CSV table of C-alpha atoms and ligand atoms in Angstrom, one decimal:
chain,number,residue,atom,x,y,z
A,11,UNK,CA,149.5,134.9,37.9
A,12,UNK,CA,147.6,131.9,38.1
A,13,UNK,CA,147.1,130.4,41.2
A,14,UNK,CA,147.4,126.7,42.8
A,15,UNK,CA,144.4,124.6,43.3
A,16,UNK,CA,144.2,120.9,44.1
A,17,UNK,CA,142.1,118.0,42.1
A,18,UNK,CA,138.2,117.7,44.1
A,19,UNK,CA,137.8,114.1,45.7
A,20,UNK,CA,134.9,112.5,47.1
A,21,UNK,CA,133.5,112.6,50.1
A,22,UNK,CA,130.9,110.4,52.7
A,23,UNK,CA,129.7,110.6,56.1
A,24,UNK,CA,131.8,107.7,58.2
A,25,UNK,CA,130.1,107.6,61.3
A,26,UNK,CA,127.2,109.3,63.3
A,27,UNK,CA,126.6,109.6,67.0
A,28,UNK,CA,123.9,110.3,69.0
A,29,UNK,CA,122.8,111.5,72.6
A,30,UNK,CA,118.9,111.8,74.1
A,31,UNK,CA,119.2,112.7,77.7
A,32,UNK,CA,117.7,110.3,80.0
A,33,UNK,CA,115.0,111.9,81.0
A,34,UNK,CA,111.5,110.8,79.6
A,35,UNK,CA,108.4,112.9,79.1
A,36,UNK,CA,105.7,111.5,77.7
A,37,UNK,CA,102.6,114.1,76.5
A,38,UNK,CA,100.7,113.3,79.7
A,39,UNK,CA,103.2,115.3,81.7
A,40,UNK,CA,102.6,118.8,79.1
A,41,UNK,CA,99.3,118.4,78.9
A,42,UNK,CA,97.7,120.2,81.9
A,43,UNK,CA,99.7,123.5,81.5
A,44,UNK,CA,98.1,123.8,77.9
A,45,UNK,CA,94.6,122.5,77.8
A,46,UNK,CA,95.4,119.5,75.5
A,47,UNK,CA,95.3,115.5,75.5
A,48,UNK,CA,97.7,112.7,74.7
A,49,UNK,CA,95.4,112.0,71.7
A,50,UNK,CA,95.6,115.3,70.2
A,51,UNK,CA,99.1,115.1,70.6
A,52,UNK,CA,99.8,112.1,68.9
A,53,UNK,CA,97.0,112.2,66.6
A,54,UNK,CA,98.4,116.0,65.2
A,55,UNK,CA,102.8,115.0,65.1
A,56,UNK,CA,103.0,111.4,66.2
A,57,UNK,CA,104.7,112.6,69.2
A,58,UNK,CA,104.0,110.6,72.2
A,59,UNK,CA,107.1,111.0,74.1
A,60,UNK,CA,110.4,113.2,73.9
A,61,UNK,CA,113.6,113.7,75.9
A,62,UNK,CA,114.5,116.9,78.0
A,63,UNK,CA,117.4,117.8,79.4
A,64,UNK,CA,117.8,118.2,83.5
A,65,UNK,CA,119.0,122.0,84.6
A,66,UNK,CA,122.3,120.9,84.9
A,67,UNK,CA,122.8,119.2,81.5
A,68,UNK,CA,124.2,121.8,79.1
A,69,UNK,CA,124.1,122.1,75.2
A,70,UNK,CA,127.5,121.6,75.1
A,71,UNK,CA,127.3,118.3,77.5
A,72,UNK,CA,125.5,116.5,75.3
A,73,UNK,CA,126.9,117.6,71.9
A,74,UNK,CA,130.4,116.1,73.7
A,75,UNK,CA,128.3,112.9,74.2
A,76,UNK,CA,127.2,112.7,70.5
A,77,UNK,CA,130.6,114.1,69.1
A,78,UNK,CA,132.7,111.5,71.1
A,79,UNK,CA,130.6,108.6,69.7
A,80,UNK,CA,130.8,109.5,66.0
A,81,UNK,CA,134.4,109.9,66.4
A,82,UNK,CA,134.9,106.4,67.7
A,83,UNK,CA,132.7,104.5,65.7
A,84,UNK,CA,134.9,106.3,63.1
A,85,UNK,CA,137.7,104.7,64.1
A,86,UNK,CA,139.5,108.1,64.5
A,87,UNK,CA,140.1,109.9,67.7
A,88,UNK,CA,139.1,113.6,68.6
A,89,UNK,CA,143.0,114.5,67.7
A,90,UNK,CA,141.7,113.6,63.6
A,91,UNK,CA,139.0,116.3,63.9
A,92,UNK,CA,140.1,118.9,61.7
A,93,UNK,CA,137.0,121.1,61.8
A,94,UNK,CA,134.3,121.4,63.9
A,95,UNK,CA,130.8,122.7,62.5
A,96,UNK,CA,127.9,123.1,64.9
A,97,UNK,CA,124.0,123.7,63.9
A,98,UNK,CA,122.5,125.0,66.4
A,99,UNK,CA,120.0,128.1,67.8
A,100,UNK,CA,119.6,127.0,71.7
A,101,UNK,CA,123.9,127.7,72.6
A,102,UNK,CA,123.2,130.3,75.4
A,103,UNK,CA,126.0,132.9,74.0
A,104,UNK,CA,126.9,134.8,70.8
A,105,UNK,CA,131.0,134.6,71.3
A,106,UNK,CA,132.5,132.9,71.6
A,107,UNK,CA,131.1,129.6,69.4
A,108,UNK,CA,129.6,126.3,70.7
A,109,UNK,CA,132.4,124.8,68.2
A,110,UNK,CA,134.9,125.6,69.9
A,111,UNK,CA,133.5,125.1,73.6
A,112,UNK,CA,133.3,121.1,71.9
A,113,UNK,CA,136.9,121.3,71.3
A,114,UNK,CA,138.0,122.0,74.5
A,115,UNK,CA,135.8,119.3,75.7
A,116,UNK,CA,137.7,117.1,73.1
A,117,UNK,CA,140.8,118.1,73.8
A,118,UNK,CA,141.8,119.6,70.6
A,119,UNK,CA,141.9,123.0,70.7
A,120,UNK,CA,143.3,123.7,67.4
A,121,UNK,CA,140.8,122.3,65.0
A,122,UNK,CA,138.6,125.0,62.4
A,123,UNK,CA,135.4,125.9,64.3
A,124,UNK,CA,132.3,127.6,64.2
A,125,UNK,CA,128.5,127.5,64.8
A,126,UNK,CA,125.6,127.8,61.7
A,127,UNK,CA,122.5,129.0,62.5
A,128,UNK,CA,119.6,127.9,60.1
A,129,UNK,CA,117.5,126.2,62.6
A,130,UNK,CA,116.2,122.7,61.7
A,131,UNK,CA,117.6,122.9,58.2
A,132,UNK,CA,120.8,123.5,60.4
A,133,UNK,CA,122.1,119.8,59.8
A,134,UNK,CA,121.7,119.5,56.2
A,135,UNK,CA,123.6,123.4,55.4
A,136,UNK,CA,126.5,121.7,57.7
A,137,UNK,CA,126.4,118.4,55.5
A,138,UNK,CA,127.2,120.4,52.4
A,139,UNK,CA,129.8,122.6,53.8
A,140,UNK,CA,131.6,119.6,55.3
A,141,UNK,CA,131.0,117.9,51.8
A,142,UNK,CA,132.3,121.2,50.2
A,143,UNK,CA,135.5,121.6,52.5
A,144,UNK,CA,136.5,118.0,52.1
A,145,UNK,CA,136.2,117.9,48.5
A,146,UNK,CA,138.4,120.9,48.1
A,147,UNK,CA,140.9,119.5,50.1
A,148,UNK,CA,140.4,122.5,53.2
A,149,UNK,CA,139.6,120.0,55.8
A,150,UNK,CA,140.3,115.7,56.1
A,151,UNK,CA,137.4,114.9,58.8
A,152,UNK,CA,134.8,117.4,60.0
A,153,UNK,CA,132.6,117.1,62.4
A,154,UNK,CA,129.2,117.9,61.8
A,155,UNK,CA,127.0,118.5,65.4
A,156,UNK,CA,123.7,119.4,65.1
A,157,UNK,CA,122.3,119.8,69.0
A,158,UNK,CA,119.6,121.7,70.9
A,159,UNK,CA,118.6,122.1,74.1
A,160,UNK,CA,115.2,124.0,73.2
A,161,UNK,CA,113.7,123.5,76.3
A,162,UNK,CA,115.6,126.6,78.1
A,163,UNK,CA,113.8,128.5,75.2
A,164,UNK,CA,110.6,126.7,74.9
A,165,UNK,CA,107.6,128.2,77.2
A,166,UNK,CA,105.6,125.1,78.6
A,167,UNK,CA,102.6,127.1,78.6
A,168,UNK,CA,102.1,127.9,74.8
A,169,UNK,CA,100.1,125.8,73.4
A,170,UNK,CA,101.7,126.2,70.0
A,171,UNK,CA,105.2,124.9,70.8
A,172,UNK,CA,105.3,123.6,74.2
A,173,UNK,CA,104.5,119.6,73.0
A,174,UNK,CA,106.5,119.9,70.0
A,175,UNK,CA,110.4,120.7,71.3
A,176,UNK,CA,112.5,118.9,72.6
A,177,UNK,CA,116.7,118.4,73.7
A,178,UNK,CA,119.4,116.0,72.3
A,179,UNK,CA,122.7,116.2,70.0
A,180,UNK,CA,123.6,114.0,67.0
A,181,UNK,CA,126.7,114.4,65.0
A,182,UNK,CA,128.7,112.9,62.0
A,183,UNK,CA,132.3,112.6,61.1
A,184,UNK,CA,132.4,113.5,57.4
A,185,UNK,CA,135.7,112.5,55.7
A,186,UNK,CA,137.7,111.5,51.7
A,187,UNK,CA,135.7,108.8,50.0
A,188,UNK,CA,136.6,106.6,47.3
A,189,UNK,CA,132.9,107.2,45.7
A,190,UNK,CA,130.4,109.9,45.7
A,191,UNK,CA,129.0,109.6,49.2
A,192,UNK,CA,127.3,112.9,49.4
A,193,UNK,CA,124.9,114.2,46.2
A,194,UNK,CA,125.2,117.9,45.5
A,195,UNK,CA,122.6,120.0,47.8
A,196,UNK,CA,119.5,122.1,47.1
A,197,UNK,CA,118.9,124.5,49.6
A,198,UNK,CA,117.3,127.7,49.5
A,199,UNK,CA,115.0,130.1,51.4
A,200,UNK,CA,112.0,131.7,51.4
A,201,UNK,CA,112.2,134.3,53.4
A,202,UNK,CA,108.9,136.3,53.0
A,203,UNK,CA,107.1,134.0,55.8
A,204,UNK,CA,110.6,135.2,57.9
A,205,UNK,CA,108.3,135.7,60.8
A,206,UNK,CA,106.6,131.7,60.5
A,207,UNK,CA,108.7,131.1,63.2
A,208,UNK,CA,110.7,133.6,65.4
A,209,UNK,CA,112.6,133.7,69.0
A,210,UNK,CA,111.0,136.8,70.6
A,211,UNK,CA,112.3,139.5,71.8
A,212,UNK,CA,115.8,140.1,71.2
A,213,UNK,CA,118.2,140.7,73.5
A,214,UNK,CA,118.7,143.8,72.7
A,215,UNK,CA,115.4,144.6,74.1
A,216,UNK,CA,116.9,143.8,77.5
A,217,UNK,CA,119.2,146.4,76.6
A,218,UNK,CA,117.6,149.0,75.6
A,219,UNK,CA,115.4,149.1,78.1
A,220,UNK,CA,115.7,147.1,81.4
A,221,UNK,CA,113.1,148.0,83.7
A,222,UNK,CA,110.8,147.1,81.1
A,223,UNK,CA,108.8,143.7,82.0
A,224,UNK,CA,110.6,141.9,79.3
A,225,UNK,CA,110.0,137.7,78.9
A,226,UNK,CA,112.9,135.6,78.0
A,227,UNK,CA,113.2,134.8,74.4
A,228,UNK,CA,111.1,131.9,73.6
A,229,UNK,CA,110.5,129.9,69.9
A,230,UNK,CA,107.0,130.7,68.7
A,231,UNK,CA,105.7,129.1,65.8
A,232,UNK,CA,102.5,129.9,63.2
A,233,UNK,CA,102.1,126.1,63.3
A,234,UNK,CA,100.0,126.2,60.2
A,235,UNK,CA,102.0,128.3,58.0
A,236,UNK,CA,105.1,126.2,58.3
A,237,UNK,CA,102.7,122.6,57.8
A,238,UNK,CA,101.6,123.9,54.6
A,239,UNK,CA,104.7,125.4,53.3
A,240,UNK,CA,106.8,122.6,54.4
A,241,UNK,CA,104.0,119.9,52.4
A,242,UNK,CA,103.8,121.9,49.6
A,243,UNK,CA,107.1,123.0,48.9
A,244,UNK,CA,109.3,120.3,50.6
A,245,UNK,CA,108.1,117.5,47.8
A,246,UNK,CA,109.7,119.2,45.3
A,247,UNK,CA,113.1,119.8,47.0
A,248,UNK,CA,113.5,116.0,47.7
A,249,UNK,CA,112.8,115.5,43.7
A,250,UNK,CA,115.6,117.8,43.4
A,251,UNK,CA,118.1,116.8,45.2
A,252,UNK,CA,117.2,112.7,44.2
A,253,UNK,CA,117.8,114.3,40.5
A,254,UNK,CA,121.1,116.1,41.7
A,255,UNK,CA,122.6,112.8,42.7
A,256,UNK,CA,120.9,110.9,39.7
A,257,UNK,CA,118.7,108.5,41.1
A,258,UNK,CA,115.2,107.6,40.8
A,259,UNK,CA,112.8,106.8,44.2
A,260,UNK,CA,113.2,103.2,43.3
A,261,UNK,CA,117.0,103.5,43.8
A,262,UNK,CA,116.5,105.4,47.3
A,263,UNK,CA,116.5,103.1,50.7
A,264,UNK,CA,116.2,105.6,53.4
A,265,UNK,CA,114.0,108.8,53.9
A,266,UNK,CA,115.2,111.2,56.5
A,267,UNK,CA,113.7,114.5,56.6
A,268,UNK,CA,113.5,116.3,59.8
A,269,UNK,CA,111.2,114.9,62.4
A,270,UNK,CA,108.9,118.0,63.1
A,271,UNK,CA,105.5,116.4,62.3
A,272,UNK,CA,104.6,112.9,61.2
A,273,UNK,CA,102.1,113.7,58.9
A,274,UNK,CA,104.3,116.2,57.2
A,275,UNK,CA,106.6,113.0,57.0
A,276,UNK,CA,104.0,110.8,55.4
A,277,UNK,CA,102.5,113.5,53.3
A,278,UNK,CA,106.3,114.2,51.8
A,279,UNK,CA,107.0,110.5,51.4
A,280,UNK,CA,103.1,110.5,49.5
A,281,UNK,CA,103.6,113.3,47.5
A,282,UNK,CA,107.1,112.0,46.3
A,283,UNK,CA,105.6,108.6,45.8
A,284,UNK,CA,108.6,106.7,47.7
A,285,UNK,CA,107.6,102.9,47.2
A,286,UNK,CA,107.0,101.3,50.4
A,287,UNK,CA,110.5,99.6,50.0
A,288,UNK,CA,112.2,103.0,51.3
A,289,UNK,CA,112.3,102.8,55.3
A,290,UNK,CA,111.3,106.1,56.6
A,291,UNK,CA,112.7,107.8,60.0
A,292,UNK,CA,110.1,108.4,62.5
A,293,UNK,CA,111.9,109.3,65.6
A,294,UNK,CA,109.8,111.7,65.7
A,295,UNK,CA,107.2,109.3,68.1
A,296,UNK,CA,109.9,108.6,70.5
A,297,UNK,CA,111.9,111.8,70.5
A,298,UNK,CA,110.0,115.1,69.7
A,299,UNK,CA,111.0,118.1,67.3
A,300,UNK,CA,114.8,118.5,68.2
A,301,UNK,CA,115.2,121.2,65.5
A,302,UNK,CA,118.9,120.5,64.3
A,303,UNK,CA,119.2,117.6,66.0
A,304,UNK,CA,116.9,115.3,64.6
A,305,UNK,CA,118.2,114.1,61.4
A,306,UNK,CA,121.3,112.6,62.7
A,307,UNK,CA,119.2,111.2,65.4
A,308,UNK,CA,116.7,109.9,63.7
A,309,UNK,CA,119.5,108.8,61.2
A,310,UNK,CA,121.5,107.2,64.5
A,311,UNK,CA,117.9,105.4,65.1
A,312,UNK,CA,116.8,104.4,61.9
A,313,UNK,CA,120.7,102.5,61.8
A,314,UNK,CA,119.8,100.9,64.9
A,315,UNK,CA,116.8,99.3,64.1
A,316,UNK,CA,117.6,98.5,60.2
A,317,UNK,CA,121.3,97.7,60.3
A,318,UNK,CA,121.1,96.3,56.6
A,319,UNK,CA,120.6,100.3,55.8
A,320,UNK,CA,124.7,100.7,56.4
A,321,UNK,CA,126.1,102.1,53.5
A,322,UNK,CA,123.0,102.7,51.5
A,323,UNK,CA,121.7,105.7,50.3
A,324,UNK,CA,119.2,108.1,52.0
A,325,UNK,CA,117.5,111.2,50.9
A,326,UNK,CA,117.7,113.8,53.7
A,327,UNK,CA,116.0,117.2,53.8
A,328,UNK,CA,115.8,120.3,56.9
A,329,UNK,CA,113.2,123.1,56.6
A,330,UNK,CA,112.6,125.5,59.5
A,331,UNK,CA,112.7,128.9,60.3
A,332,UNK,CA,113.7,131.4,58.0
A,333,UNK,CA,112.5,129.9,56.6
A,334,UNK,CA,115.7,128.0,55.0
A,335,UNK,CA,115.3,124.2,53.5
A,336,UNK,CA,118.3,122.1,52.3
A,337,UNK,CA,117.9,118.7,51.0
A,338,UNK,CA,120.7,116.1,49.9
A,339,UNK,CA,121.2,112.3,49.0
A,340,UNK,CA,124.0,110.5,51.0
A,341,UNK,CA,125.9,107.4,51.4
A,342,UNK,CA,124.3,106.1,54.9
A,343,UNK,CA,127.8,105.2,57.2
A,344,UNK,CA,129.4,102.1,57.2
A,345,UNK,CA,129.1,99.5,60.0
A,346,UNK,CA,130.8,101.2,62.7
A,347,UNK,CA,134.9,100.4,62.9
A,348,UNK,CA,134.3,100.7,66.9
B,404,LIG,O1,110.7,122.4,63.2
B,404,LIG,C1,110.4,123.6,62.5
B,404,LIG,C2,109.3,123.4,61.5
B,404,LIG,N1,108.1,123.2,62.2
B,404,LIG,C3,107.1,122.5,61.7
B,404,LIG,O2,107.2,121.9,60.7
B,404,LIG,C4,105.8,122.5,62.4
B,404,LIG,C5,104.6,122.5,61.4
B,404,LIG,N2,103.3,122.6,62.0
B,404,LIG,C6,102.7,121.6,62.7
B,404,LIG,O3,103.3,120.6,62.9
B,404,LIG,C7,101.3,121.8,63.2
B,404,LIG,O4,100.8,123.0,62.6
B,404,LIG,C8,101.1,121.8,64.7
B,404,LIG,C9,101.3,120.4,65.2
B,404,LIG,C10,102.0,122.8,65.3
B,404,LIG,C11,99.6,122.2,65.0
B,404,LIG,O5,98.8,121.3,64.4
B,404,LIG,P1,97.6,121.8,63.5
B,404,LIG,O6,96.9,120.6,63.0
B,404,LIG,O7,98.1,122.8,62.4
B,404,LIG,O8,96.7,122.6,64.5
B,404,LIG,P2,95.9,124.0,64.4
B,404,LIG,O9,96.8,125.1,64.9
B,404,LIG,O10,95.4,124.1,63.0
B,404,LIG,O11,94.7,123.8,65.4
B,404,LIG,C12,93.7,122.8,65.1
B,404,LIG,C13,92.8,122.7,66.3
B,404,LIG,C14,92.2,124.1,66.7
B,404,LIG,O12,90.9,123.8,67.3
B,404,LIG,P3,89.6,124.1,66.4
B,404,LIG,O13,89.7,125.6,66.0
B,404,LIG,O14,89.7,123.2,65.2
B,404,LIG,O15,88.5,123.8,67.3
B,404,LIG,C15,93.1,124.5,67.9
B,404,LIG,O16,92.5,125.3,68.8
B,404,LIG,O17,93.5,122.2,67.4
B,404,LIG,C16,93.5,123.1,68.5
B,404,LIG,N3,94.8,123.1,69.1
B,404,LIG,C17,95.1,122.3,70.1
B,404,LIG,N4,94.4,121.4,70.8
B,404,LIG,C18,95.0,120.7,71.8
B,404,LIG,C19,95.9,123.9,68.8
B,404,LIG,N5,96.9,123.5,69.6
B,404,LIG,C20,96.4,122.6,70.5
B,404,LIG,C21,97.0,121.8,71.5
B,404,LIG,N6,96.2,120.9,72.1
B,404,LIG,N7,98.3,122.0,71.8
């Protein structure tokens, strides 16, 4: 028996979204609690202020936020949404997903669903899936969220993580092309340096033994390991996936890796040699390390400020704990419809 498959077509992303919640905190207010300075701050990731969420601002709140924008600047409504992927490692419960918490929020409750966890590369695995699904004809327009509130698992006194993290949700509607408007992906792992960054203890700790003086999971990071591994091996990945979709650097407009560290940013774009005509994302300054969230924010930014970068193409690449990497060339959206 041979069975029925349908012709591939091409997909892009059509719109992104993005949400920072209002609140401002620039370094001077981290500071004290971990015997640092606004210069070392911004001198070591560029950081000089980020957004956190208040107590009463969920994950979920603002991933709604993000979601709903993409999906009107679309042109589509939340009805379209045929899928709903959602990067994340800061949604609060195992079962059910974040997904479909969003699509009760949209009002579609029947759309595919379901949360990926692979940190800050979390965006970039959700780009190819939705690329992947499209392509073969399982979805029409997916919904790609990537959103963290890492605050409610950040400790404000460790001095290895507590200036980095930050909160927000960005969020592309992927959807049929006419042309190629997502490059095949190069992702991977490395998986020996598993414990480069970790969210300690598990739960099941709690479980096990619940008298025990147990702290609430919090991200902790061996800052240097993951620098070094993500300069060294993150060049090469980009080279990849620029080769993958068959273009040289001079043929690339937009760098967007994932804002965790400036001078990882500058050190990839070096290393890679992009010529100084390729406008690089550095939300980073403005917005902090938002793990998944940052590449469609610092994508939603970088639109903002450089409109003419509509429709051209970027190079994106996610690297964090795993540690997992994915890297891809895309079709930047069109103007918005709405
Ligand atoms: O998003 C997931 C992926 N994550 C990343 O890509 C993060 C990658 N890592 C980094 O971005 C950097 O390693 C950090 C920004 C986390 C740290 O910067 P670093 O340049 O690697 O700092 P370090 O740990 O090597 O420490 C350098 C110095 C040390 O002092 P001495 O020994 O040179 O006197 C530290 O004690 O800076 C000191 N230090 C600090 N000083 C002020 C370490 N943390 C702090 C701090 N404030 N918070």
């Amino acid at each position: 028996m041979t069975l029925q498959t349908t012709a591939p077509r091409n997909a892009r992303i059509l719109s992104v979204g993005g949400y920072r919640p209002p609140r401002v905190v620039p370094n001077s207010e981290i500071v004290d609690r971990i015997d640092s300075t606004d210069e070392w701050i911004q001198q070591r990731t560029g950081i000089m202020t980020r957004h956190i969420a208040s107590a009463d601002e969920s994950l979920v709140d603002m991933a709604e936020k993000a979601a709903r924008v993409a999906i009107t600047r679309a042109g589509l409504t939340p009805e379209d949404i045929d899928t709903v992927i959602f990067a994340t490692i800061t949604y609060p419960y195992q079962a059910p997903s974040a997904a479909t918490e969003v699509l009760t929020r949209l009002g579609n409750t029947h759309a595919a669903a379901f949360d990926l966890s692979a940190a800050c590369a979390g965006f970039c695995y959700g780009v190819a899936l939705a690329n992947d699904l499209v392509r073969n004809r399982t979805a029409n327009n997916v919904l790609v969220i990537g959103g963290e509130k890492l605050s409610d698992f950040t400790d404000p006194d460790d001095r290895a993580t507590a200036f980095i993290f930050a909160d927000g949700a960005g969020a592309v509607v992927i959807g049929a092309s006419e042309s190629v408007g997502i490059a095949p992906t190069v992702w991977g792992a490395n998986a020996e340096t598993r414990d480069a960054i970790t969210m300690q203890p598990s739960w099941i700790d709690y479980k096990q033994d619940p008298t025990a003086d147990i702290k609430w999971p919090d991200i902790s990071q061996q800052g240097q390991t993951v620098f070094r591994w993500a300069v060294y091996e993150m060049a090469p990945v980009g080279l990849k996936a620029l080769e993958a979709a068959g273009i040289t650097v001079d043929q690339l407009d937009a760098f967007i890796p994932h804002q965790a560290n400036e001078r990882i940013i500058d050190s990839l774009a070096k290393s890679m040699k992009l010529p100084d005509s390729v406008a690089i994302a550095r939300d980073i300054r403005t917005t902090g390390n938002t793990s998944a969230a940052s590449i469609p924010l610092a994508m939603d930014a970088l639109l903002t400020e450089h409109p003419e970068l509509h429709g051209k193409t970027a190079l994106l690449i996610g690297f964090g704990a795993g540690l997992v990497f994915a890297g891809q060339v895309v079709e930047l959206p069109p103007v918005p419809k709405k």
